[in-house]
Amino acid sequence: MNAAEHRLEPLLRSLEVRSNLDEADRQALRDLPFKVRTLDASTYILREGDLPESCAILISGFAYRQKLTGDGARQIIALHITGDPLDFQHLFLDVADHSIQMLTHGAVAMIPRKDIQHLVHTRPAIASAVVSNILVDSSISREWVLNVGRRDARARLAHLLCEFGSRMGALGLGGPDSCELPITQEQLADATGLTSVHVNRTLKALEAAGLIARSKRMISFPDWTRLREVGDFSARYLHLQIQESG
Amino acid sequence: MNAAEHRLEPLLRSLEVRSNLDEADRQALRDLPFKVRTLDASTYILREGDLPESCAILISGFAYRQKLTGDGARQIIALHITGDPLDFQHLFLDVADHSIQMLTHGAVAMIPRKDIQHLVHTRPAIASAVVSNILVDSSISREWVLNVGRRDARARLAHLLCEFGSRMGALGLGGPDSCELPITQEQLADATGLTSVHVNRTLKALEAAGLIARSKRMISFPDWTRLREVGDFSARYLHLQIQESG
DNA sequence: CGTACGTTTGATCTTTCTCAATAATGGTGG
DNA sequence: CCACCATTATTGAGAAAGATCAAACGTACG
């Protein structure tokens, strides 16, 4: 990363995956006031029940959304990567209905609600980008319901990995056949509605079948085509403007 | 229902559950051009891959959203009741990423995209109501991920029934302890990620425990408090302005 | 070099699925 | 109103995916 790069540049890249902004829109976004908070892994960005007054944008690292059942079981609801807006929801709703936590060390830009609201009201292209972002998050949630509800462990994990790889690829993070995946097997279990033990066994099976390879916090996809088949993955629901191989 | 009632009145009631509209907003909505389509149960309103040019509002009956896996397993992603907008998503995105079907016989009002878009651009309160509706659907999807991913069959079904009862109650459809539930056990299975056989057994168990009672297409809740406990249900994620007992 | 966290493995148990058959139920034409 | 058909609900028996419990193994880091 260019040391002099504007801190909100990842947000622009993320929005421009799906929406067209002109130079004035881009500049208006760059001119937003914001505070950067550097956060360690597992720090809460937002807690269920909060009434946030500013909007968090993930400008480096990874994060996730989660909900808990009454008896403490955890479900990860979404994964987020550098550039993702985490909080557009609270431009329109008051109470947070879920929590957001850092997955890795990273940084977040906090932008006052009213400043983004002002841009949304004055710049149609930005309003459209904001709502599109909200809608794509919503589409991903629906796909997760299908994934958790109707696919077996093998397909479920393969699908999750395909989604992650595709989204990383669309943002230019990670090469065509490998990317960073800094997540524990327990978190993977919480994202897929499985047990960490079963995730471990299923991951090993995928690896033995030559569909993935793991090392440290990286994952690679030696046979992307077959991984997509196994995971029953089609990228349509991600609404990427350029439909890629994944 | 008043025979002379405007056909879009259910939409107004639905939006006003969460958003404040003034009389001019209401009139602008009533003045929208639309065509009514009467539809039988299981008719498709929208298919995955479509590029809809108009926006469907459910003005009577029930509908559901669904996605299919590659090998034909079905997951119901959302249930919709009279008054629900089914298609606000396509004011901003082009390709449908899931299908919508009628659950019962009913009717839909089709409003041209551009006419709603015009209202959204000129009436902030309507824009806010539209986006809030989208966000609440999104919140419900997240809760469904948790429900399907981390609750056992008993809790999962109880939760779904609580959600349905609460939403019906919020719209004034159905009394405090019973409402219409015109859904087969197979559809209930597809909504919860279970099998119809298991849904049947679980439903009977809930009934034997005195938590629900079924007859024809009605369901009643003899012990709402305990049903909420069993279903681990809290209505926060529905973002109802008036927090009710459910 | 020890502690904490994450991964891996084995053995056993449970929930839920699958397969298969039977009973209700609702709607239809006569 | 009745006989018939299609759909939906119910029940039983057996199988399987995944959970649970418990322990050992690696690895990073202070």
Coordinates of C-alpha atoms (C1' of nucleotides) in Angstrom, one line a residue:
Chain A
M1 CA 0.0 0.0 0.0
N2 CA 1.2 3.5 -0.9
A3 CA 2.1 5.1 2.3
A4 CA 0.5 8.4 1.2
E5 CA -2.7 6.7 0.1
H6 CA -5.8 8.3 1.5
R7 CA -7.2 6.2 4.4
L8 CA -10.6 5.9 2.8
E9 CA -9.3 4.6 -0.6
P10 CA -10.3 1.0 0.3
L11 CA -13.9 2.1 0.7
L12 CA -13.8 3.7 -2.8
R13 CA -12.4 0.5 -4.3
S14 CA -15.1 -1.5 -2.5
L15 CA -17.9 0.7 -3.7
E16 CA -16.6 0.9 -7.2
V17 CA -16.7 -2.9 -7.6
R18 CA -20.4 -2.5 -8.2
S19 CA -21.3 1.2 -8.6
N20 CA -20.1 3.9 -10.9
L21 CA -18.8 7.1 -9.2
D22 CA -17.5 10.1 -10.9
E23 CA -14.5 12.1 -9.7
A24 CA -16.7 14.5 -7.8
D25 CA -18.4 11.7 -5.9
R26 CA -15.0 10.2 -5.1
Q27 CA -13.7 13.5 -3.9
A28 CA -16.8 14.0 -1.7
L29 CA -16.1 10.7 -0.1
R30 CA -12.5 11.5 0.5
D31 CA -13.5 14.8 2.0
L32 CA -15.6 13.1 4.7
P33 CA -14.4 13.7 8.2
F34 CA -13.4 10.6 10.0
K35 CA -11.4 9.2 12.9
V36 CA -9.2 6.1 12.5
R37 CA -9.3 3.5 15.3
T38 CA -6.7 0.7 15.3
L39 CA -8.1 -2.5 16.7
D40 CA -6.8 -5.8 17.9
A41 CA -8.4 -9.1 16.9
S42 CA -11.7 -9.8 18.6
T43 CA -12.3 -6.2 19.6
Y44 CA -15.9 -5.3 19.3
I45 CA -16.8 -2.6 16.8
L46 CA -20.4 -2.7 17.6
R47 CA -22.6 -4.6 20.1
E48 CA -26.1 -5.7 19.7
G49 CA -28.3 -3.1 21.4
D50 CA -26.0 -0.2 20.6
L51 CA -27.2 3.1 19.1
P52 CA -24.3 4.0 17.0
E53 CA -23.7 7.7 16.0
S54 CA -21.1 7.0 13.5
C55 CA -20.5 4.7 10.6
A56 CA -17.6 2.2 10.7
I57 CA -15.7 1.4 7.5
L58 CA -13.1 -1.4 7.6
I59 CA -10.0 0.1 6.1
S60 CA -7.6 -2.7 7.0
G61 CA -7.9 -6.3 8.3
F62 CA -10.9 -8.5 8.5
A63 CA -14.1 -8.5 10.6
Y64 CA -17.2 -10.5 11.2
R65 CA -20.8 -10.1 12.3
Q66 CA -22.3 -12.4 14.8
K67 CA -25.4 -13.2 16.8
L68 CA -25.8 -15.4 19.9
T69 CA -28.6 -17.7 20.9
G70 CA -30.0 -17.5 24.4
D71 CA -27.8 -20.4 25.6
G72 CA -24.6 -18.9 24.1
A73 CA -24.2 -20.7 20.8
R74 CA -22.6 -18.3 18.3
Q75 CA -23.4 -17.9 14.7
I76 CA -21.2 -15.8 12.4
I77 CA -23.6 -14.0 10.0
A78 CA -21.1 -12.4 7.7
L79 CA -17.4 -12.0 7.0
H80 CA -15.9 -8.6 6.0
I81 CA -12.8 -7.7 4.2
T82 CA -10.8 -4.5 3.8
G83 CA -12.9 -1.7 2.3
D84 CA -16.2 -3.0 3.5
P85 CA -18.6 -0.6 5.1
L86 CA -19.8 -2.2 8.3
D87 CA -22.5 0.1 9.4
F88 CA -24.6 1.6 6.6
Q89 CA -27.6 0.0 8.3
H90 CA -27.5 2.6 11.0
L91 CA -28.0 5.5 8.6
F92 CA -31.6 4.3 8.7
L93 CA -32.1 2.1 11.8
D94 CA -31.3 3.0 15.4
V95 CA -30.7 -0.1 17.4
A96 CA -28.0 -2.6 16.4
D97 CA -29.6 -6.1 16.0
H98 CA -26.2 -7.9 16.0
S99 CA -22.6 -7.4 17.0
I100 CA -19.5 -6.8 14.9
Q101 CA -16.0 -7.9 15.9
M102 CA -12.6 -7.7 14.4
L103 CA -11.4 -11.1 13.1
T104 CA -7.8 -9.9 12.8
H105 CA -5.8 -6.8 13.9
G106 CA -6.8 -4.0 11.6
A107 CA -8.3 -0.5 11.4
V108 CA -11.7 1.1 11.1
A109 CA -12.6 4.6 10.0
M110 CA -15.4 6.1 12.0
I111 CA -17.5 8.6 10.0
P112 CA -20.3 10.6 11.7
R113 CA -23.7 9.4 10.6
K114 CA -24.9 12.9 9.6
D115 CA -22.0 13.5 7.2
I116 CA -22.7 10.3 5.3
Q117 CA -26.4 11.1 5.4
H118 CA -25.7 14.4 3.9
L119 CA -23.8 12.9 1.0
V120 CA -26.6 10.3 0.5
H121 CA -29.1 13.1 0.2
T122 CA -27.1 15.3 -2.2
R123 CA -25.3 12.8 -4.4
P124 CA -27.5 10.2 -6.1
A125 CA -24.6 8.1 -7.2
I126 CA -23.4 7.8 -3.7
A127 CA -26.9 7.0 -2.4
S128 CA -27.2 4.3 -5.0
A129 CA -23.8 2.9 -4.1
V130 CA -24.8 2.8 -0.4
V131 CA -28.1 1.1 -1.0
S132 CA -26.5 -1.4 -3.4
N133 CA -23.9 -2.3 -0.8
I134 CA -26.8 -2.9 1.7
L135 CA -28.6 -5.0 -0.9
V136 CA -25.6 -7.1 -1.7
D137 CA -25.0 -7.8 2.0
S138 CA -28.6 -8.8 2.1
S139 CA -28.2 -11.1 -0.8
I140 CA -25.2 -12.7 0.8
S141 CA -27.3 -13.4 4.0
R142 CA -29.9 -15.1 1.9
E143 CA -27.3 -17.3 0.3
W144 CA -26.0 -18.2 3.8
V145 CA -29.5 -19.3 4.8
L146 CA -29.4 -21.7 1.9
N147 CA -25.9 -22.7 2.6
V148 CA -26.5 -23.5 6.2
G149 CA -30.0 -24.9 5.7
R150 CA -29.6 -27.2 2.7
R151 CA -26.0 -28.1 2.0
D152 CA -23.9 -30.8 3.8
A153 CA -20.7 -30.0 5.6
R154 CA -18.5 -30.5 2.6
A155 CA -20.5 -28.3 0.2
R156 CA -21.1 -25.8 2.9
L157 CA -17.4 -25.2 3.6
A158 CA -16.5 -25.3 -0.1
H159 CA -19.1 -22.7 -0.7
L160 CA -17.9 -20.4 2.0
L161 CA -14.3 -20.7 0.7
C162 CA -15.5 -19.9 -2.8
E163 CA -17.4 -16.8 -1.7
F164 CA -14.4 -15.6 0.3
G165 CA -12.0 -16.2 -2.6
S166 CA -14.3 -14.5 -5.1
R167 CA -14.8 -11.4 -2.9
M168 CA -11.1 -11.1 -2.2
G169 CA -10.4 -11.5 -5.9
A170 CA -12.9 -8.9 -6.9
L171 CA -11.1 -6.4 -4.7
G172 CA -7.7 -7.3 -6.0
L173 CA -6.6 -8.8 -2.7
G174 CA -4.9 -12.1 -3.3
G175 CA -4.0 -13.8 -6.5
P176 CA -6.2 -15.9 -8.8
D177 CA -5.6 -19.1 -6.9
S178 CA -4.8 -18.2 -3.3
C179 CA -5.6 -15.6 -0.7
E180 CA -5.2 -14.8 3.0
L181 CA -7.7 -16.6 5.2
P182 CA -6.9 -15.6 8.8
I183 CA -9.7 -17.5 10.5
T184 CA -9.7 -20.3 13.0
Q185 CA -11.5 -23.6 12.5
E186 CA -13.8 -22.7 15.4
Q187 CA -14.8 -19.5 13.6
L188 CA -15.3 -21.4 10.4
A189 CA -17.6 -23.7 12.4
D190 CA -19.5 -20.8 13.7
A191 CA -19.9 -19.4 10.2
T192 CA -21.2 -22.7 8.8
G193 CA -23.3 -23.9 11.7
L194 CA -21.0 -26.9 12.3
T195 CA -18.6 -28.0 15.0
S196 CA -15.0 -27.2 15.0
V197 CA -14.2 -30.9 15.1
H198 CA -16.3 -31.6 12.0
V199 CA -14.8 -28.6 10.2
N200 CA -11.4 -30.0 10.9
R201 CA -12.3 -33.4 9.4
T202 CA -14.1 -31.8 6.4
L203 CA -11.2 -29.4 5.7
K204 CA -8.8 -32.3 5.7
A205 CA -11.0 -34.2 3.3
L206 CA -11.2 -31.2 0.9
E207 CA -7.4 -31.0 1.1
A208 CA -6.9 -34.7 0.6
A209 CA -9.1 -34.4 -2.5
G210 CA -6.8 -31.7 -3.9
L211 CA -9.5 -29.0 -3.7
I212 CA -7.7 -26.7 -1.3
A213 CA -4.3 -26.3 0.3
R214 CA -3.7 -24.6 3.6
S215 CA -0.7 -23.1 5.2
K216 CA -0.7 -20.8 8.2
R217 CA -3.1 -18.0 7.4
M218 CA -3.2 -18.6 3.7
I219 CA -5.4 -20.8 1.6
S220 CA -4.9 -21.8 -2.0
F221 CA -7.3 -23.2 -4.6
P222 CA -5.4 -25.8 -6.7
D223 CA -8.6 -26.8 -8.5
W224 CA -11.0 -23.8 -8.4
T225 CA -13.4 -25.4 -11.0
R226 CA -13.9 -28.5 -8.9
L227 CA -14.1 -26.6 -5.7
R228 CA -16.9 -24.5 -7.2
E229 CA -18.7 -27.7 -8.2
V230 CA -18.4 -29.2 -4.8
G231 CA -19.5 -26.0 -3.2
D232 CA -22.4 -25.5 -5.6
F233 CA -21.1 -22.0 -6.0
S234 CA -22.2 -19.4 -8.5
A235 CA -21.2 -15.8 -8.0
R236 CA -24.5 -14.4 -9.2
Y237 CA -25.6 -13.5 -5.7
L238 CA -22.5 -11.3 -5.2
H239 CA -23.7 -9.0 -7.9
L240 CA -20.2 -8.3 -9.2
Q241 CA -20.4 -6.1 -12.3
I242 CA -17.7 -8.1 -14.0
Q243 CA -18.6 -11.8 -13.8
E244 CA -15.4 -13.6 -13.1
S245 CA -14.5 -17.3 -13.3
G246 CA -15.6 -17.5 -9.7
Chain B
M1 CA -61.9 -5.0 4.5
N2 CA -63.8 -2.0 3.2
A3 CA -64.8 -2.8 -0.3
A4 CA -63.9 0.7 -1.5
E5 CA -60.5 0.6 0.1
H6 CA -57.6 1.6 -2.1
R7 CA -55.7 -1.4 -3.3
L8 CA -52.4 -0.1 -2.0
E9 CA -53.7 0.5 1.5
P10 CA -52.0 -2.7 2.8
L11 CA -48.6 -1.3 1.6
L12 CA -49.2 1.9 3.5
R13 CA -50.1 0.0 6.7
S14 CA -47.0 -2.1 6.2
L15 CA -44.6 0.8 5.8
E16 CA -46.2 2.7 8.6
V17 CA -45.4 0.0 11.1
R18 CA -41.9 1.3 11.1
S19 CA -41.8 4.7 9.3
N20 CA -43.6 7.9 9.7
L21 CA -45.3 9.2 6.6
D22 CA -47.3 12.4 6.3
E23 CA -50.5 12.8 4.4
A24 CA -48.7 14.0 1.3
D25 CA -46.5 11.0 1.3
R26 CA -49.5 8.7 1.7
Q27 CA -51.3 10.4 -1.2
A28 CA -48.2 10.2 -3.4
L29 CA -48.1 6.4 -2.8
R30 CA -51.8 6.1 -3.5
D31 CA -51.3 8.0 -6.7
L32 CA -48.8 5.5 -8.1
P33 CA -49.8 3.8 -11.2
F34 CA -50.2 0.0 -10.8
K35 CA -51.7 -3.1 -12.3
V36 CA -53.3 -5.8 -10.0
R37 CA -52.5 -9.4 -10.8
T38 CA -54.5 -12.1 -9.1
L39 CA -52.4 -15.2 -8.6
D40 CA -53.0 -18.8 -7.5
A41 CA -50.9 -20.5 -4.9
S42 CA -47.4 -21.4 -6.1
T43 CA -47.4 -19.0 -9.0
Y44 CA -44.1 -17.4 -9.6
I45 CA -43.9 -13.7 -9.0
L46 CA -40.3 -13.5 -9.9
R47 CA -37.7 -16.0 -11.0
E48 CA -34.0 -16.0 -10.3
G49 CA -32.2 -14.5 -13.3
D50 CA -35.1 -12.2 -14.2
L51 CA -34.6 -8.5 -14.9
P52 CA -37.8 -7.0 -13.5
E53 CA -39.1 -3.7 -14.8
S54 CA -41.8 -3.3 -12.1
C55 CA -42.0 -3.6 -8.4
A56 CA -44.4 -6.2 -6.9
I57 CA -46.3 -5.4 -3.7
L58 CA -48.3 -8.2 -2.0
I59 CA -51.7 -6.7 -1.5
S60 CA -53.5 -9.9 -0.4
G61 CA -52.5 -13.4 0.5
F62 CA -49.0 -14.8 1.4
A63 CA -45.8 -15.4 -0.5
Y64 CA -42.3 -16.7 0.0
R65 CA -38.8 -16.3 -1.4
Q66 CA -36.7 -19.3 -2.2
K67 CA -33.4 -20.5 -3.5
L68 CA -32.5 -23.9 -4.8
T69 CA -29.2 -25.8 -4.5
G70 CA -27.7 -27.4 -7.6
D71 CA -29.2 -30.7 -6.8
G72 CA -32.7 -29.3 -6.3
A73 CA -33.0 -29.0 -2.5
R74 CA -35.1 -26.0 -1.7
Q75 CA -34.6 -23.4 1.0
I76 CA -37.3 -20.9 1.8
I77 CA -35.5 -17.6 2.5
A78 CA -38.4 -15.5 3.7
L79 CA -42.1 -15.4 4.3
H80 CA -44.2 -12.5 3.2
I81 CA -47.6 -11.3 4.4
T82 CA -50.2 -8.9 3.0
G83 CA -48.8 -5.5 2.5
D84 CA -45.2 -6.5 2.1
P85 CA -43.2 -5.0 -0.7
L86 CA -41.6 -8.0 -2.5
D87 CA -39.2 -6.2 -4.9
F88 CA -37.7 -3.0 -3.6
Q89 CA -34.4 -4.7 -4.2
H90 CA -34.8 -4.2 -8.0
L91 CA -35.0 -0.5 -7.7
F92 CA -31.2 -0.7 -7.3
L93 CA -30.1 -4.1 -8.6
D94 CA -30.8 -5.6 -11.9
V95 CA -30.7 -9.4 -11.8
A96 CA -32.9 -11.3 -9.4
D97 CA -30.8 -13.6 -7.2
H98 CA -33.7 -15.6 -5.9
S99 CA -37.3 -16.5 -6.8
I100 CA -40.6 -15.4 -5.2
Q101 CA -43.7 -17.5 -5.3
M102 CA -47.2 -17.2 -3.9
L103 CA -47.8 -19.3 -0.9
T104 CA -51.6 -18.9 -1.1
H105 CA -54.0 -17.5 -3.6
G106 CA -53.7 -13.7 -3.5
A107 CA -53.0 -10.5 -5.4
V108 CA -50.0 -8.4 -6.2
A109 CA -49.8 -4.8 -7.4
M110 CA -47.2 -4.2 -10.0
I111 CA -45.8 -0.7 -10.0
P112 CA -43.3 0.5 -12.6
R113 CA -39.8 0.8 -11.3
K114 CA -39.3 4.3 -12.5
D115 CA -42.4 5.6 -10.8
I116 CA -41.3 4.3 -7.4
Q117 CA -37.8 5.5 -8.1
H118 CA -39.2 9.0 -8.8
L119 CA -40.9 9.0 -5.4
V120 CA -37.8 7.8 -3.7
H121 CA -35.8 10.7 -5.2
T122 CA -38.4 13.4 -4.4
R123 CA -39.8 12.3 -1.0
P124 CA -37.2 11.7 1.7
A125 CA -39.7 10.1 4.0
I126 CA -40.6 7.5 1.4
A127 CA -37.0 6.9 0.6
S128 CA -36.4 6.3 4.2
A129 CA -39.4 3.9 4.5
V130 CA -38.2 2.0 1.4
V131 CA -34.6 1.6 2.7
S132 CA -35.9 0.7 6.2
N133 CA -38.0 -2.0 4.7
I134 CA -35.0 -3.4 2.9
L135 CA -32.9 -3.3 6.0
V136 CA -35.5 -5.1 8.1
D137 CA -35.7 -7.8 5.5
S138 CA -32.0 -8.0 5.8
S139 CA -32.1 -8.2 9.6
I140 CA -34.6 -11.1 9.3
S141 CA -32.3 -13.0 7.0
R142 CA -29.5 -12.7 9.5
E143 CA -31.8 -14.0 12.2
W144 CA -32.7 -16.9 9.9
V145 CA -29.0 -17.8 9.5
L146 CA -28.8 -18.0 13.3
N147 CA -32.0 -20.0 13.5
V148 CA -31.0 -22.5 10.9
G149 CA -27.4 -22.6 11.9
R150 CA -27.5 -22.9 15.7
R151 CA -30.9 -23.9 17.0
D152 CA -32.3 -27.4 17.2
A153 CA -35.5 -28.4 15.5
R154 CA -37.8 -27.6 18.4
A155 CA -36.4 -24.1 18.9
R156 CA -36.1 -23.5 15.2
L157 CA -39.8 -24.1 14.6
A158 CA -40.9 -22.3 17.7
H159 CA -38.8 -19.3 16.6
L160 CA -40.3 -19.3 13.1
L161 CA -43.8 -19.4 14.6
C162 CA -43.1 -16.6 17.0
E163 CA -41.7 -14.4 14.2
F164 CA -44.8 -15.1 12.0
G165 CA -47.2 -14.4 14.9
S166 CA -45.4 -11.2 15.8
R167 CA -45.4 -9.9 12.3
M168 CA -49.0 -10.7 11.8
G169 CA -49.8 -9.1 15.0
A170 CA -47.9 -5.9 14.1
L171 CA -50.0 -5.5 11.0
G172 CA -53.3 -6.2 12.9
L173 CA -53.8 -9.5 11.1
G174 CA -54.9 -12.1 13.6
G175 CA -55.7 -11.8 17.3
P176 CA -53.3 -11.7 20.2
D177 CA -53.1 -15.5 20.4
S178 CA -53.9 -17.0 17.0
C179 CA -53.5 -16.3 13.3
E180 CA -53.7 -17.7 9.9
L181 CA -50.8 -20.0 8.9
P182 CA -51.6 -21.3 5.5
I183 CA -48.3 -23.3 5.0
T184 CA -47.7 -27.0 4.5
Q185 CA -45.3 -28.9 6.7
E186 CA -43.1 -29.5 3.7
Q187 CA -42.8 -25.7 3.3
L188 CA -42.2 -25.3 7.0
A189 CA -39.4 -27.8 6.5
D190 CA -37.9 -25.9 3.6
A191 CA -38.0 -22.7 5.7
T192 CA -36.2 -24.3 8.6
G193 CA -33.7 -26.5 6.9
L194 CA -35.4 -29.6 8.2
T195 CA -37.3 -32.6 6.7
S196 CA -41.1 -32.6 6.6
V197 CA -41.1 -35.8 8.6
H198 CA -39.2 -34.2 11.3
V199 CA -41.3 -31.0 11.2
N200 CA -44.3 -33.2 11.7
R201 CA -42.9 -34.9 14.8
T202 CA -41.6 -31.6 16.2
L203 CA -44.9 -29.8 15.7
K204 CA -46.7 -32.6 17.4
A205 CA -44.3 -32.4 20.3
L206 CA -44.9 -28.6 20.6
E207 CA -48.6 -29.3 20.5
A208 CA -48.4 -32.0 23.1
A209 CA -46.5 -29.6 25.3
G210 CA -49.3 -27.1 25.0
L211 CA -47.3 -24.5 23.2
I212 CA -49.3 -24.4 20.0
A213 CA -52.6 -25.6 18.7
R214 CA -53.3 -26.3 15.1
S215 CA -56.5 -26.5 13.1
K216 CA -56.8 -26.3 9.3
R217 CA -54.9 -23.2 8.2
M218 CA -54.9 -21.6 11.6
I219 CA -52.5 -21.7 14.4
S220 CA -53.0 -20.5 18.0
F221 CA -50.6 -19.9 20.8
P222 CA -52.0 -21.0 24.1
D223 CA -48.8 -20.2 25.9
W224 CA -47.0 -17.4 24.0
T225 CA -44.6 -16.8 26.9
R226 CA -43.3 -20.3 27.0
L227 CA -43.3 -20.5 23.2
R228 CA -41.0 -17.5 23.1
E229 CA -38.7 -19.1 25.6
V230 CA -38.5 -22.4 23.7
G231 CA -37.9 -20.5 20.5
D232 CA -35.4 -18.2 22.0
F233 CA -37.3 -15.4 20.5
S234 CA -36.9 -11.7 21.0
A235 CA -38.5 -9.3 18.5
R236 CA -35.7 -6.8 18.5
Y237 CA -34.5 -7.9 15.1
L238 CA -37.9 -7.0 13.6
H239 CA -37.4 -3.4 14.4
L240 CA -41.0 -2.8 15.3
Q241 CA -41.5 0.8 16.5
I242 CA -43.8 -0.3 19.3
Q243 CA -42.2 -3.2 21.1
E244 CA -45.0 -5.7 21.8
S245 CA -45.2 -8.7 24.0
G246 CA -43.8 -10.7 21.1
Chain C
dC1 C1' 10.9 -23.1 28.1
dG2 C1' 6.4 -22.9 29.6
dT3 C1' 1.8 -21.3 28.7
dA4 C1' -2.1 -20.4 25.7
dC5 C1' -4.3 -21.2 21.8
dG6 C1' -5.4 -23.8 17.8
dT7 C1' -5.3 -28.3 15.4
dT8 C1' -5.8 -33.2 15.0
dT9 C1' -7.5 -37.7 16.2
dG10 C1' -10.4 -41.5 18.3
dA11 C1' -14.6 -43.4 20.3
dT12 C1' -19.2 -43.0 21.2
dC13 C1' -23.8 -40.9 21.2
dT14 C1' -27.9 -38.2 19.2
dT15 C1' -30.4 -35.7 16.2
dT16 C1' -32.2 -35.7 12.2
dC17 C1' -32.7 -38.0 7.7
dT18 C1' -34.3 -41.7 4.6
dC19 C1' -37.4 -44.9 3.1
dA20 C1' -41.8 -46.7 3.1
dA21 C1' -46.4 -47.3 4.2
dT22 C1' -50.9 -45.7 5.9
dA23 C1' -54.4 -42.3 7.1
dA24 C1' -56.6 -37.8 6.6
dT25 C1' -58.1 -33.9 4.1
dG26 C1' -59.8 -30.9 0.5
dG27 C1' -61.4 -30.3 -3.9
dT28 C1' -63.8 -32.1 -8.2
dG29 C1' -67.1 -33.9 -11.3
dG30 C1' -71.2 -36.4 -11.5
Chain D
dC1 C1' -74.5 -35.5 -1.5
dC2 C1' -71.2 -39.0 -2.9
dA3 C1' -67.1 -41.4 -5.0
dC4 C1' -62.6 -40.4 -6.5
dC5 C1' -58.2 -38.2 -6.8
dA6 C1' -54.3 -35.5 -5.4
dT7 C1' -52.2 -33.5 -1.8
dT8 C1' -50.8 -33.4 2.9
dA9 C1' -50.2 -35.4 7.4
dT10 C1' -48.8 -39.2 10.4
dT11 C1' -46.3 -43.2 11.9
dG12 C1' -42.5 -46.8 12.2
dA13 C1' -37.9 -48.7 11.5
dG14 C1' -33.3 -48.3 10.3
dA15 C1' -29.3 -45.4 8.6
dA16 C1' -26.2 -41.6 8.6
dA17 C1' -24.3 -37.1 9.2
dG18 C1' -22.7 -34.5 12.5
dA19 C1' -22.2 -33.6 17.7
dT20 C1' -20.0 -34.6 22.0
dC21 C1' -16.4 -35.9 25.0
dA22 C1' -11.7 -36.5 25.8
dA23 C1' -7.0 -36.4 24.9
dA24 C1' -2.7 -35.6 22.4
dC25 C1' -0.1 -32.8 19.5
dG26 C1' 1.8 -28.3 17.3
dT27 C1' 3.1 -23.8 17.3
dA28 C1' 3.6 -18.9 18.5
dC29 C1' 5.0 -16.0 21.7
dG30 C1' 6.4 -13.8 26.0

